[in-house]
mmCIF file of C-alpha atoms in Angstrom:
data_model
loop_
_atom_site.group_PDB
_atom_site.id
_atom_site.type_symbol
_atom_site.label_atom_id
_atom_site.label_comp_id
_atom_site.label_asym_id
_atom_site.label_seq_id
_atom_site.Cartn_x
_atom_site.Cartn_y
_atom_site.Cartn_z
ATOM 1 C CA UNK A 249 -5.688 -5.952 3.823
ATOM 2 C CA UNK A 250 -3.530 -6.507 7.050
ATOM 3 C CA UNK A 251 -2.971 -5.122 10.272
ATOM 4 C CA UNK A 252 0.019 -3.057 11.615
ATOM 5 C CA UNK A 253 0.893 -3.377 15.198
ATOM 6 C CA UNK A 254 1.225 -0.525 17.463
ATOM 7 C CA UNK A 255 2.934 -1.329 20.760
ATOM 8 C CA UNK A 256 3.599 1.460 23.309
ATOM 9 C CA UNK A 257 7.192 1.970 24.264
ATOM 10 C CA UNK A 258 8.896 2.732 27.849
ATOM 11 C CA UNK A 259 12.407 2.912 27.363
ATOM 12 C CA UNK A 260 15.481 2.471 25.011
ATOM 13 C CA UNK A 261 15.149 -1.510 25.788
ATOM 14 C CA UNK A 262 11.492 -2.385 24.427
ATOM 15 C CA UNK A 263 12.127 0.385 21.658
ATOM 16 C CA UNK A 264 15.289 -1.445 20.044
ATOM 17 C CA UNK A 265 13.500 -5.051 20.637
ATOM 18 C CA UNK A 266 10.154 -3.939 18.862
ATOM 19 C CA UNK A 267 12.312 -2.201 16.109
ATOM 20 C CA UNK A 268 14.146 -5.406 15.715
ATOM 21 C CA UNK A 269 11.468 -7.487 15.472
ATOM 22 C CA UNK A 270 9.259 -5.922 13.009
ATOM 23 C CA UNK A 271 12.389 -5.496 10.565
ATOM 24 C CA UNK A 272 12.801 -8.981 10.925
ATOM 25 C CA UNK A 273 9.607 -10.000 10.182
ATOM 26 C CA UNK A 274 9.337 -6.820 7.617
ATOM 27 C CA UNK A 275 6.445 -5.139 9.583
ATOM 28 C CA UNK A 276 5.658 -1.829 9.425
ATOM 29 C CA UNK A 277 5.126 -0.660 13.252
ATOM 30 C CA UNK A 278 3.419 2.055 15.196
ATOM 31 C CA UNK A 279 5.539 2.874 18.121
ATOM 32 C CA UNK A 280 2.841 4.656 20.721
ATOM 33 C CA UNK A 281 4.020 6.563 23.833
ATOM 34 C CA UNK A 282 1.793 7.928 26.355
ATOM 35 C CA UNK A 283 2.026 10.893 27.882
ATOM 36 C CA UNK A 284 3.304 9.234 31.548
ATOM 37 C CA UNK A 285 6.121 7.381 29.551
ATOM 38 C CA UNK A 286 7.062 10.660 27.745
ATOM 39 C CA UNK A 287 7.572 12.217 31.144
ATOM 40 C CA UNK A 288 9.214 8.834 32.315
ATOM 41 C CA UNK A 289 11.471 8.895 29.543
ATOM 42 C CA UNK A 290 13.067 12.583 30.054
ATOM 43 C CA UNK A 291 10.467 14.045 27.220
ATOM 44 C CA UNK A 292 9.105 14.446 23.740
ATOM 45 C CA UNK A 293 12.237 15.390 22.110
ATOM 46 C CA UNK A 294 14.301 12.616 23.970
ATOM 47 C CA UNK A 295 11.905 10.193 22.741
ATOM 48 C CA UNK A 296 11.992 11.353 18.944
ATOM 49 C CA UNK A 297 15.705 10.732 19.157
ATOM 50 C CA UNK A 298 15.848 7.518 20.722
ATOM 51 C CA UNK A 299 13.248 6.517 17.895
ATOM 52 C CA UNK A 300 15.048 8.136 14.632
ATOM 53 C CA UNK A 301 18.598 7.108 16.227
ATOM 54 C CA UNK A 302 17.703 3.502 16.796
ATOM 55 C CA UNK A 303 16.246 4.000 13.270
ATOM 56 C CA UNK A 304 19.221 4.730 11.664
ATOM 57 C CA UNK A 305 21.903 3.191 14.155
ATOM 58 C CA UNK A 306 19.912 -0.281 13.479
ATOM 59 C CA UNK A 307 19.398 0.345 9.891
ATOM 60 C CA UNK A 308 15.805 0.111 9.872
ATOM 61 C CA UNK A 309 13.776 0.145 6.701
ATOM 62 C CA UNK A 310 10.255 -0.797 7.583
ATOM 63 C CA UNK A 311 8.337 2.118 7.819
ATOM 64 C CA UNK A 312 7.940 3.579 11.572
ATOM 65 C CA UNK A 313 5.194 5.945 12.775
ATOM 66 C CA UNK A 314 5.430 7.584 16.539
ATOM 67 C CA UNK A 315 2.695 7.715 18.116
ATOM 68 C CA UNK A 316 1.819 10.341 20.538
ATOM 69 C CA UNK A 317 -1.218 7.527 22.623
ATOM 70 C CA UNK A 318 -3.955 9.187 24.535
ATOM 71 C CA UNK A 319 -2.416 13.014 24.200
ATOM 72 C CA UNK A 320 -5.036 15.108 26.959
ATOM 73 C CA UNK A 321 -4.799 18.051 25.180
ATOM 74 C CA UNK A 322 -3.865 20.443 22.218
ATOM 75 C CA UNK A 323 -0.752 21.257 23.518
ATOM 76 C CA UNK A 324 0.739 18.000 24.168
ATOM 77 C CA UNK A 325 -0.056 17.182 20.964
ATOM 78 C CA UNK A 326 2.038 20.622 19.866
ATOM 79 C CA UNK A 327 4.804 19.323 21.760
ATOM 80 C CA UNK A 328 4.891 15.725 20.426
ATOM 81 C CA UNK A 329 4.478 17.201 16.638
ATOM 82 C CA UNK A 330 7.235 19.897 17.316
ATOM 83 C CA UNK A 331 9.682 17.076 18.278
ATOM 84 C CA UNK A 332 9.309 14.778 15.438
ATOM 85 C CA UNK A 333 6.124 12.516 16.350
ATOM 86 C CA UNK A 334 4.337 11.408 13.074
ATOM 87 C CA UNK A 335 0.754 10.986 14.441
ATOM 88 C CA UNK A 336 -0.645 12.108 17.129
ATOM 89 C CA UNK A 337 -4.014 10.649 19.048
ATOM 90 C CA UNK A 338 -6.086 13.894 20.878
ATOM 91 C CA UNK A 339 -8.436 12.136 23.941
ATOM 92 C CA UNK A 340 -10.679 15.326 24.695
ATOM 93 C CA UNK A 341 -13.071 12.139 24.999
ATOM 94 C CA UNK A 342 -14.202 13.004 28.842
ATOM 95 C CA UNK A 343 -15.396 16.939 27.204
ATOM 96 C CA UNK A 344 -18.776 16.990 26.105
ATOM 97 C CA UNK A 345 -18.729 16.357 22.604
ATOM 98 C CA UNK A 346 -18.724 19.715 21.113
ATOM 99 C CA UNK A 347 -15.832 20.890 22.567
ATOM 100 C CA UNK A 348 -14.182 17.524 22.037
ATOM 101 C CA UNK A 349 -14.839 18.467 18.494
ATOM 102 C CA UNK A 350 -13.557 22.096 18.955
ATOM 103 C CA UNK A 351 -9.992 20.525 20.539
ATOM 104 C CA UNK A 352 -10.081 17.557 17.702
ATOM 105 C CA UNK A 353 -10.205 20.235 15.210
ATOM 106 C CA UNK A 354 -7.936 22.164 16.809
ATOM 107 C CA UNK A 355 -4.804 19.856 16.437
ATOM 108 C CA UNK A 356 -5.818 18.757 13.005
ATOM 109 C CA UNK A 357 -5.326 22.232 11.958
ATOM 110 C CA UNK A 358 -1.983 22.684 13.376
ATOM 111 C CA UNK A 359 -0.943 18.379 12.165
ATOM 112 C CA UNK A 360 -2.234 19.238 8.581
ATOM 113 C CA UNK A 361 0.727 22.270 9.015
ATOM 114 C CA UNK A 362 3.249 19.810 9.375
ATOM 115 C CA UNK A 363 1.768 16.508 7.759
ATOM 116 C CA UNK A 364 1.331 14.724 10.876
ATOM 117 C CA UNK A 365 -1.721 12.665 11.168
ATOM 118 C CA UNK A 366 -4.169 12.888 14.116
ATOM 119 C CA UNK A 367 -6.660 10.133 15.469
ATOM 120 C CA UNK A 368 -9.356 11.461 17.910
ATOM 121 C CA UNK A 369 -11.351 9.607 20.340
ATOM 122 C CA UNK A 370 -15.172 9.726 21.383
ATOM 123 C CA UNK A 371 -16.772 8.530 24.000
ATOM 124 C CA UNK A 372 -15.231 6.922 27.251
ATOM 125 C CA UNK A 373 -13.322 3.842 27.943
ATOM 126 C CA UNK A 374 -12.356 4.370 30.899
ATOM 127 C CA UNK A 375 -10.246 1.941 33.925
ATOM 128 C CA UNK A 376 -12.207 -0.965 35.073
ATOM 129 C CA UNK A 377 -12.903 1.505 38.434
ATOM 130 C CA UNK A 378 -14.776 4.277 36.260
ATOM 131 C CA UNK A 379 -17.973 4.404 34.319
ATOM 132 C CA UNK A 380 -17.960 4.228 30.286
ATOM 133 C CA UNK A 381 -19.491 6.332 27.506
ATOM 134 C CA UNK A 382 -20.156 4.868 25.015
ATOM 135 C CA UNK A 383 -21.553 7.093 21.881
ATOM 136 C CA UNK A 384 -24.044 6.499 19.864
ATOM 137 C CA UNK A 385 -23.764 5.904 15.745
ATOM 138 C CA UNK A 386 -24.772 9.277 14.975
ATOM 139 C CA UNK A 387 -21.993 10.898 17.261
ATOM 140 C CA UNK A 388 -19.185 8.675 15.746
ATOM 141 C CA UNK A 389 -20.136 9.552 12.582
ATOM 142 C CA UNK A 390 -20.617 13.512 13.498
ATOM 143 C CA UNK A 391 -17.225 13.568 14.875
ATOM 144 C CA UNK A 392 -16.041 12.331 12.048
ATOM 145 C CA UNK A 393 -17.313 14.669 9.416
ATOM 146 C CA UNK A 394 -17.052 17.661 11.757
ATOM 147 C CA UNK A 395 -13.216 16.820 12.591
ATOM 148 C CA UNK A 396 -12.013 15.333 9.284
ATOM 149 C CA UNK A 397 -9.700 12.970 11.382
ATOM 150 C CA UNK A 398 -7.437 10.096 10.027
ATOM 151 C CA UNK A 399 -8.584 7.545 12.679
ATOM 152 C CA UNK A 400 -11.626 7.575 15.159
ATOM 153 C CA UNK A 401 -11.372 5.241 18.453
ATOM 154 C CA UNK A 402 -14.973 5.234 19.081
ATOM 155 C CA UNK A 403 -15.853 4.278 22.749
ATOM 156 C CA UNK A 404 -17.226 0.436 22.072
ATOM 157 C CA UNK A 405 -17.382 -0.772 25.762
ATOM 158 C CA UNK A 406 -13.918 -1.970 26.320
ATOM 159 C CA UNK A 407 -11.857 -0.578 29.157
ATOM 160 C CA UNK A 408 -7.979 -0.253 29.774
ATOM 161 C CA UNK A 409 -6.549 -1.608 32.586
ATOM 162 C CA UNK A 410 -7.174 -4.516 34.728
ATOM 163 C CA UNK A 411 -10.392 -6.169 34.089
ATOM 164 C CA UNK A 412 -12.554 -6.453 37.009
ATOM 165 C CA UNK A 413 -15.376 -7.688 34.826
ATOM 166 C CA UNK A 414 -16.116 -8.561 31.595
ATOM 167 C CA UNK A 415 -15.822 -6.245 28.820
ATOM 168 C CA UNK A 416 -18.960 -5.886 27.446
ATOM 169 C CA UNK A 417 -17.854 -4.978 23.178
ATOM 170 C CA UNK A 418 -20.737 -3.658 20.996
ATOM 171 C CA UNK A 419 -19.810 -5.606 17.841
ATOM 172 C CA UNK A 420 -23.166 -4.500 16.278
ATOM 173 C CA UNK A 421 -21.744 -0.978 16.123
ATOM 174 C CA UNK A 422 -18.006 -1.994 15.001
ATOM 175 C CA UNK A 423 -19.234 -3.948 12.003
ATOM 176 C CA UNK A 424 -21.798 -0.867 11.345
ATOM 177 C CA UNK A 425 -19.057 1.834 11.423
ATOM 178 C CA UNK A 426 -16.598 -0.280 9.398
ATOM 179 C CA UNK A 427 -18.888 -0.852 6.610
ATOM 180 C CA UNK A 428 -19.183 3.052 6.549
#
């Protein structure tokens, strides 16, 4: 009955102010990390550690999930479980979708090894600069049952980035797939 946040980190700074903030306000928080601030950041291990020491070094009590945002591929999704992450998100969204599937499936074998949960991603969002997928019903759904993921990010016709236009959202299909 309520949302929890999920704001990617890029450093020690935003990491300690996010953690702050949700234990004052008693949030539970997703702290997501994309693969470019992993690198940034020295790593997955470093990251793990700068999350579970600020943890305990701030006394933190909310619960905390790390979030491995956008991983590319079955291995970086390895890496990020091996060091600690908590969930994991595989984006084999720009393979056709039956080997999207096959890689989905993939790292929810090896998460289910080590309790981890995994979200998977279908269809295309894209940059403002690229074109978007967007998948119909029956493919969210397929993926779904085929995978047996935690959390689908369907492809609804938003974009990341800078917003040269528009998004153009199919709500018709959001309020179909929640109801589901």
């Amino acid at each position: 009955g309520y949302a929890i946040p999920q704001f990617n980190i890029n450093n020690l700074e935003w990491t300690r102010f996010i953690l702050e903030a949700c234990e004052e306000k008693n949030s539970p928080v997703i702290l997501g990390v994309s693969e470019s601030a992993i690198k940034y950041m020295g790593g997955y291990n470093i990251v793990s550690h700068i999350v579970s020491d600020l943890i305990e070094y701030l006394n933190i009590t909310i619960p905390v999930v790390l979030h491995l945002d956008h991983g590319k591929s079955y291995l970086s999704c390895k890496e990020a479980i091996d060091s600690g992450f908590t969930s994991v998100m595989i984006d084999a969204s720009k393979l056709p979708i039956e080997e999207n599937i096959l890689e989905t499936k993939k790292v929810i074998e090896y998460a289910r090894e080590h309790n981890v949960s995994v979200e998977g991603e279908i269809g295309y969002i894209g940059t403002a600069n690229t074109d978007i997928t967007i998948p119909s019903i029956e493919q969210v759904i397929m993926y779904v049952n085929e995978t047996n993921v935690d959390a689908v990010a369907p492809a609804l016709g938003s974009v990341h980035g800078i917003y040269k236009e528009e998004a153009n959202l199919n709500f018709d299909m959001m309020n179909y797939l929640k109801n589901k």
